[in-house]
Amino acid sequence: MQVTELNLYPIKSTQAYQVSQAFILPQGLHFDREFMLTETTGKFITARKDSSLYRLTAFPIPLGIVICDEKGEQCIALYRDFTHTQTSEVWGTHFLSWVAPKKVNSWLSQYIGREVQLRWIGEQGLRTVETFAKNPLSFADSNPILLTSECSLKQLNKWSPIAVSMAHFRSNIVINGHTPFEEEQWRRIQIGNVILQFAQHCTRCVLVTRNPHTLELDPNVEPFRTLKQHHTNEQGKPIFGIHLVPQNSGVIRCGDTVKVLEKR
């Protein structure tokens, strides 16, 4: 069983930035979701509402990030220009984050079509994982890392009336797998020298119904509806993938073997 794909999302809810190797920190893959767009109040913005976020791609550079739209227009946000903090919010959790300068926010506001702000988590973010209180967290929804399996996706496509790609699920680590949904039984795994502990199953929302290429929402609410019918947790919520919390730092690479250290 091997890692087949590694994805970073430098800005929350924007295009994936695929890499062949990544450095794992306690808060997840380095550069993953270190930035996000917010309303002027600090409340997070995602592609659940603003589909145009899927047209933006962010590229890490030594001094910050380069943000590109689908037309090739660019905006550079430098770490040094984030000079003040304000309260921000992700799913009801409130914490301080760094606000981008006016020039960057104006470019993004024009693109989105209303006034928004780019936020940076900072060198030492103030968020922590709810179930792992000492573990730092980026702007990810709830946990540092999301892992999905190609084998599980194959099973989902057997159930689903539409073709579903892995891009629908925006995972960090993709593995090939042996049997569908076996990953849901894992409690500790090792990839390279990195130990990853199970946090929870990934419950799914309507965001998975947005086509990552056309940006349209599926009129039949797929594949959310199929997951709801065939694959749910004990509370009846559709699930796909598992959330993981790193227990140490290190490098993981595409092609690395996935070792299961503990199962449920």
Short mmCIF file of C-alpha atoms in Angstrom, two decimals:
data_model
loop_
_atom_site.label_atom_id
_atom_site.label_comp_id
_atom_site.label_asym_id
_atom_site.label_seq_id
_atom_site.Cartn_x
_atom_site.Cartn_y
_atom_site.Cartn_z
CA MET A 1 0.00 0.00 0.00
CA GLN A 2 1.53 3.30 -1.11
CA VAL A 3 1.06 7.04 -1.24
CA THR A 4 -0.01 8.01 -4.78
CA GLU A 5 -0.71 11.73 -4.42
CA LEU A 6 0.12 14.64 -2.12
CA ASN A 7 -1.83 17.91 -2.19
CA LEU A 8 -1.38 21.27 -0.53
CA TYR A 9 -4.00 24.00 -0.47
CA PRO A 10 -1.96 27.09 0.48
CA ILE A 11 -5.17 29.15 0.53
CA LYS A 12 -8.19 27.40 1.97
CA SER A 13 -10.77 26.36 -0.67
CA THR A 14 -8.57 27.17 -3.68
CA GLN A 15 -6.94 24.86 -6.22
CA ALA A 16 -4.71 22.01 -5.10
CA TYR A 17 -0.95 22.42 -5.38
CA GLN A 18 0.38 18.92 -6.07
CA VAL A 19 3.81 17.95 -4.80
CA SER A 20 5.89 14.76 -4.89
CA GLN A 21 7.08 15.19 -1.32
CA ALA A 22 6.07 17.25 1.68
CA PHE A 23 7.39 18.11 5.12
CA ILE A 24 4.94 17.23 7.88
CA LEU A 25 4.59 19.58 10.83
CA PRO A 26 2.31 19.15 13.87
CA GLN A 27 -0.28 21.33 12.08
CA GLY A 28 -0.13 19.26 8.88
CA LEU A 29 1.67 19.52 5.55
CA HIS A 30 3.95 22.54 5.36
CA PHE A 31 2.20 25.39 3.49
CA ASP A 32 -1.20 23.68 3.67
CA ARG A 33 -4.05 26.12 4.45
CA GLU A 34 -1.75 28.71 5.98
CA PHE A 35 -3.90 31.36 4.30
CA MET A 36 -7.64 31.86 3.88
CA LEU A 37 -10.07 34.43 2.55
CA THR A 38 -12.49 36.02 4.98
CA GLU A 39 -15.27 38.55 5.09
CA THR A 40 -14.20 41.87 6.56
CA THR A 41 -15.54 40.55 9.87
CA GLY A 42 -12.95 37.75 9.80
CA LYS A 43 -15.43 34.95 9.06
CA PHE A 44 -13.96 32.37 6.73
CA ILE A 45 -15.01 32.07 3.08
CA THR A 46 -15.10 28.79 1.17
CA ALA A 47 -16.19 27.44 -2.21
CA ARG A 48 -19.40 26.20 -0.61
CA LYS A 49 -20.68 29.69 -1.35
CA ASP A 50 -18.03 31.30 -3.54
CA SER A 51 -17.29 28.91 -6.39
CA SER A 52 -14.78 31.34 -7.94
CA LEU A 53 -12.30 30.32 -5.25
CA TYR A 54 -11.78 27.12 -7.24
CA ARG A 55 -10.34 29.28 -10.03
CA LEU A 56 -7.56 30.60 -7.84
CA THR A 57 -4.20 28.86 -7.43
CA ALA A 58 -1.62 29.79 -4.82
CA PHE A 59 2.09 29.03 -5.14
CA PRO A 60 4.40 29.18 -2.11
CA ILE A 61 7.53 31.27 -2.57
CA PRO A 62 10.30 31.93 -0.01
CA LEU A 63 8.84 35.26 1.11
CA GLY A 64 5.11 34.54 0.81
CA ILE A 65 2.73 33.31 -1.89
CA VAL A 66 1.83 34.14 -5.48
CA ILE A 67 -1.90 34.03 -6.22
CA CYS A 68 -3.00 33.42 -9.82
CA ASP A 69 -6.44 33.50 -11.41
CA GLU A 70 -7.58 31.52 -14.45
CA LYS A 71 -6.55 34.35 -16.81
CA GLY A 72 -2.98 34.40 -15.53
CA GLU A 73 -3.35 37.60 -13.52
CA GLN A 74 -1.13 37.54 -10.44
CA CYS A 75 -0.97 39.00 -6.96
CA ILE A 76 1.94 38.57 -4.56
CA ALA A 77 1.39 38.49 -0.81
CA LEU A 78 4.56 38.79 1.27
CA TYR A 79 4.76 37.63 4.86
CA ARG A 80 6.44 40.87 5.91
CA ASP A 81 3.42 42.91 4.78
CA PHE A 82 1.05 41.20 7.23
CA THR A 83 1.57 43.76 9.97
CA HIS A 84 -1.52 43.55 12.20
CA THR A 85 -3.90 40.95 13.57
CA GLN A 86 -7.67 40.78 13.88
CA THR A 87 -10.12 38.17 15.10
CA SER A 88 -11.03 35.49 12.58
CA GLU A 89 -13.44 32.56 12.60
CA VAL A 90 -13.53 29.02 11.20
CA TRP A 91 -16.63 26.99 12.06
CA GLY A 92 -17.34 28.80 15.29
CA THR A 93 -13.77 28.88 16.59
CA HIS A 94 -12.39 32.39 17.04
CA PHE A 95 -8.71 33.28 17.06
CA LEU A 96 -6.32 35.99 15.91
CA SER A 97 -4.87 35.93 12.41
CA TRP A 98 -2.76 38.33 10.35
CA VAL A 99 -4.47 40.61 7.81
CA ALA A 100 -3.02 41.18 4.34
CA PRO A 101 -2.20 44.71 3.13
CA LYS A 102 -4.78 46.81 1.28
CA LYS A 103 -3.25 46.18 -2.16
CA VAL A 104 -3.64 42.39 -1.83
CA ASN A 105 -7.14 42.64 -0.36
CA SER A 106 -8.25 45.02 -3.12
CA TRP A 107 -7.07 42.60 -5.83
CA LEU A 108 -8.92 39.70 -4.20
CA SER A 109 -12.02 41.81 -3.52
CA GLN A 110 -12.23 42.76 -7.18
CA TYR A 111 -11.91 39.12 -8.15
CA ILE A 112 -14.53 37.83 -5.69
CA GLY A 113 -16.91 40.71 -6.34
CA ARG A 114 -17.18 42.08 -2.81
CA GLU A 115 -14.86 43.29 -0.08
CA VAL A 116 -12.82 40.40 1.37
CA GLN A 117 -9.54 39.94 3.18
CA LEU A 118 -6.65 37.51 2.93
CA ARG A 119 -5.57 36.16 6.32
CA TRP A 120 -2.33 34.41 7.30
CA ILE A 121 -2.13 32.01 10.23
CA GLY A 122 1.27 33.45 11.21
CA GLU A 123 4.52 31.83 12.26
CA GLN A 124 2.88 30.49 15.42
CA GLY A 125 -0.84 29.99 14.88
CA LEU A 126 -3.21 30.21 17.83
CA ARG A 127 -5.63 27.46 16.76
CA THR A 128 -5.51 23.95 18.20
CA VAL A 129 -7.19 20.66 17.29
CA GLU A 130 -10.35 20.28 19.40
CA THR A 131 -9.67 16.65 20.35
CA PHE A 132 -5.88 17.09 20.59
CA ALA A 133 -5.63 20.27 22.66
CA LYS A 134 -1.85 20.63 22.43
CA ASN A 135 -1.74 20.13 18.67
CA PRO A 136 -1.65 23.29 16.51
CA LEU A 137 -4.01 23.68 13.56
CA SER A 138 -3.91 25.74 10.37
CA PHE A 139 -7.04 27.14 8.70
CA ALA A 140 -8.20 23.57 7.94
CA ASP A 141 -11.78 22.86 9.01
CA SER A 142 -11.08 20.61 11.99
CA ASN A 143 -7.90 18.52 11.73
CA PRO A 144 -4.40 18.78 10.22
CA ILE A 145 -4.47 16.07 7.51
CA LEU A 146 -7.09 14.36 5.34
CA LEU A 147 -6.31 10.95 3.84
CA THR A 148 -8.39 9.23 1.15
CA SER A 149 -8.10 5.96 -0.75
CA GLU A 150 -8.33 5.24 -4.48
CA CYS A 151 -9.83 1.87 -3.62
CA SER A 152 -12.63 3.57 -1.68
CA LEU A 153 -13.19 5.99 -4.56
CA LYS A 154 -13.52 3.05 -6.95
CA GLN A 155 -16.26 1.60 -4.76
CA LEU A 156 -18.03 4.96 -4.58
CA ASN A 157 -18.01 5.17 -8.37
CA LYS A 158 -19.67 1.76 -8.55
CA TRP A 159 -22.53 3.16 -6.47
CA SER A 160 -22.71 6.64 -7.94
CA PRO A 161 -24.75 7.58 -11.05
CA ILE A 162 -22.08 10.17 -11.95
CA ALA A 163 -18.32 9.87 -12.30
CA VAL A 164 -16.56 11.09 -9.17
CA SER A 165 -12.91 12.15 -9.08
CA MET A 166 -10.59 12.40 -6.10
CA ALA A 167 -10.55 16.17 -6.66
CA HIS A 168 -14.10 16.30 -5.29
CA PHE A 169 -12.74 15.41 -1.84
CA ARG A 170 -9.72 17.75 -1.56
CA SER A 171 -7.50 15.36 0.37
CA ASN A 172 -3.89 15.91 1.40
CA ILE A 173 -2.72 12.30 1.15
CA VAL A 174 -4.09 9.82 -1.39
CA ILE A 175 -3.20 6.14 -1.16
CA ASN A 176 -3.98 3.23 -3.47
CA GLY A 177 -5.38 0.94 -0.75
CA HIS A 178 -6.26 -2.76 -0.72
CA THR A 179 -9.97 -2.87 0.12
CA PRO A 180 -12.66 -0.15 0.12
CA PHE A 181 -12.88 1.93 3.29
CA GLU A 182 -10.27 -0.11 5.17
CA GLU A 183 -8.69 3.19 6.22
CA GLU A 184 -11.65 3.85 8.51
CA GLN A 185 -10.44 1.06 10.81
CA TRP A 186 -6.94 2.45 11.21
CA ARG A 187 -5.95 4.17 14.45
CA ARG A 188 -2.23 4.73 13.85
CA ILE A 189 -0.24 4.55 10.64
CA GLN A 190 3.31 5.32 9.55
CA ILE A 191 4.39 6.94 6.29
CA GLY A 192 8.12 7.36 5.94
CA ASN A 193 9.22 8.23 9.47
CA VAL A 194 6.01 10.08 10.31
CA ILE A 195 3.48 8.59 12.72
CA LEU A 196 -0.11 9.70 12.10
CA GLN A 197 -2.93 9.17 14.59
CA PHE A 198 -6.59 8.81 13.66
CA ALA A 199 -8.73 11.75 14.77
CA GLN A 200 -12.12 11.12 13.15
CA HIS A 201 -13.90 10.12 9.97
CA CYS A 202 -14.37 12.94 7.51
CA THR A 203 -18.05 13.82 7.34
CA ARG A 204 -19.08 15.29 4.02
CA CYS A 205 -21.16 18.33 3.08
CA VAL A 206 -22.60 19.68 -0.15
CA LEU A 207 -19.18 20.99 -1.23
CA VAL A 208 -18.47 17.54 -2.71
CA THR A 209 -21.33 18.15 -5.16
CA ARG A 210 -19.44 21.02 -6.80
CA ASN A 211 -17.70 19.89 -9.96
CA PRO A 212 -14.04 20.91 -9.53
CA HIS A 213 -13.74 21.65 -13.26
CA THR A 214 -17.05 23.29 -14.23
CA LEU A 215 -17.69 24.70 -10.73
CA GLU A 216 -21.36 23.75 -11.07
CA LEU A 217 -23.27 22.06 -8.25
CA ASP A 218 -24.65 18.70 -9.28
CA PRO A 219 -28.44 19.06 -9.76
CA ASN A 220 -29.01 15.66 -8.15
CA VAL A 221 -26.73 16.42 -5.19
CA GLU A 222 -24.20 13.76 -6.16
CA PRO A 223 -22.05 12.21 -4.83
CA PHE A 224 -23.38 13.47 -1.47
CA ARG A 225 -26.66 11.62 -1.99
CA THR A 226 -24.92 8.34 -2.86
CA LEU A 227 -22.71 8.55 0.23
CA LYS A 228 -25.77 9.34 2.32
CA GLN A 229 -27.43 6.16 1.02
CA HIS A 230 -24.44 3.82 1.13
CA HIS A 231 -21.76 5.06 3.50
CA THR A 232 -22.45 6.95 6.72
CA ASN A 233 -21.26 7.11 10.31
CA GLU A 234 -23.33 6.08 13.32
CA GLN A 235 -25.12 9.44 13.25
CA GLY A 236 -26.16 8.93 9.63
CA LYS A 237 -23.76 11.51 8.21
CA PRO A 238 -22.01 10.67 4.91
CA ILE A 239 -18.29 10.01 5.31
CA PHE A 240 -15.34 9.67 2.97
CA GLY A 241 -11.72 9.72 4.14
CA ILE A 242 -10.12 10.03 7.56
CA HIS A 243 -8.64 12.92 9.50
CA LEU A 244 -5.16 12.40 10.93
CA VAL A 245 -2.99 14.20 13.48
CA PRO A 246 0.82 13.98 13.12
CA GLN A 247 2.70 12.69 16.15
CA ASN A 248 6.07 13.88 14.89
CA SER A 249 7.63 15.82 12.01
CA GLY A 250 9.29 14.42 8.92
CA VAL A 251 9.15 13.99 5.15
CA ILE A 252 6.61 11.91 3.27
CA ARG A 253 6.86 11.17 -0.44
CA CYS A 254 4.73 9.79 -3.22
CA GLY A 255 5.61 6.10 -3.42
CA ASP A 256 6.14 5.75 0.34
CA THR A 257 4.70 2.62 1.93
CA VAL A 258 1.77 3.04 4.30
CA LYS A 259 2.25 0.89 7.41
CA VAL A 260 -0.74 0.21 9.63
CA LEU A 261 0.46 0.22 13.24
CA GLU A 262 -2.88 -0.05 15.00
CA LYS A 263 -6.45 -0.87 14.00
CA ARG A 264 -9.75 -0.46 15.76
#
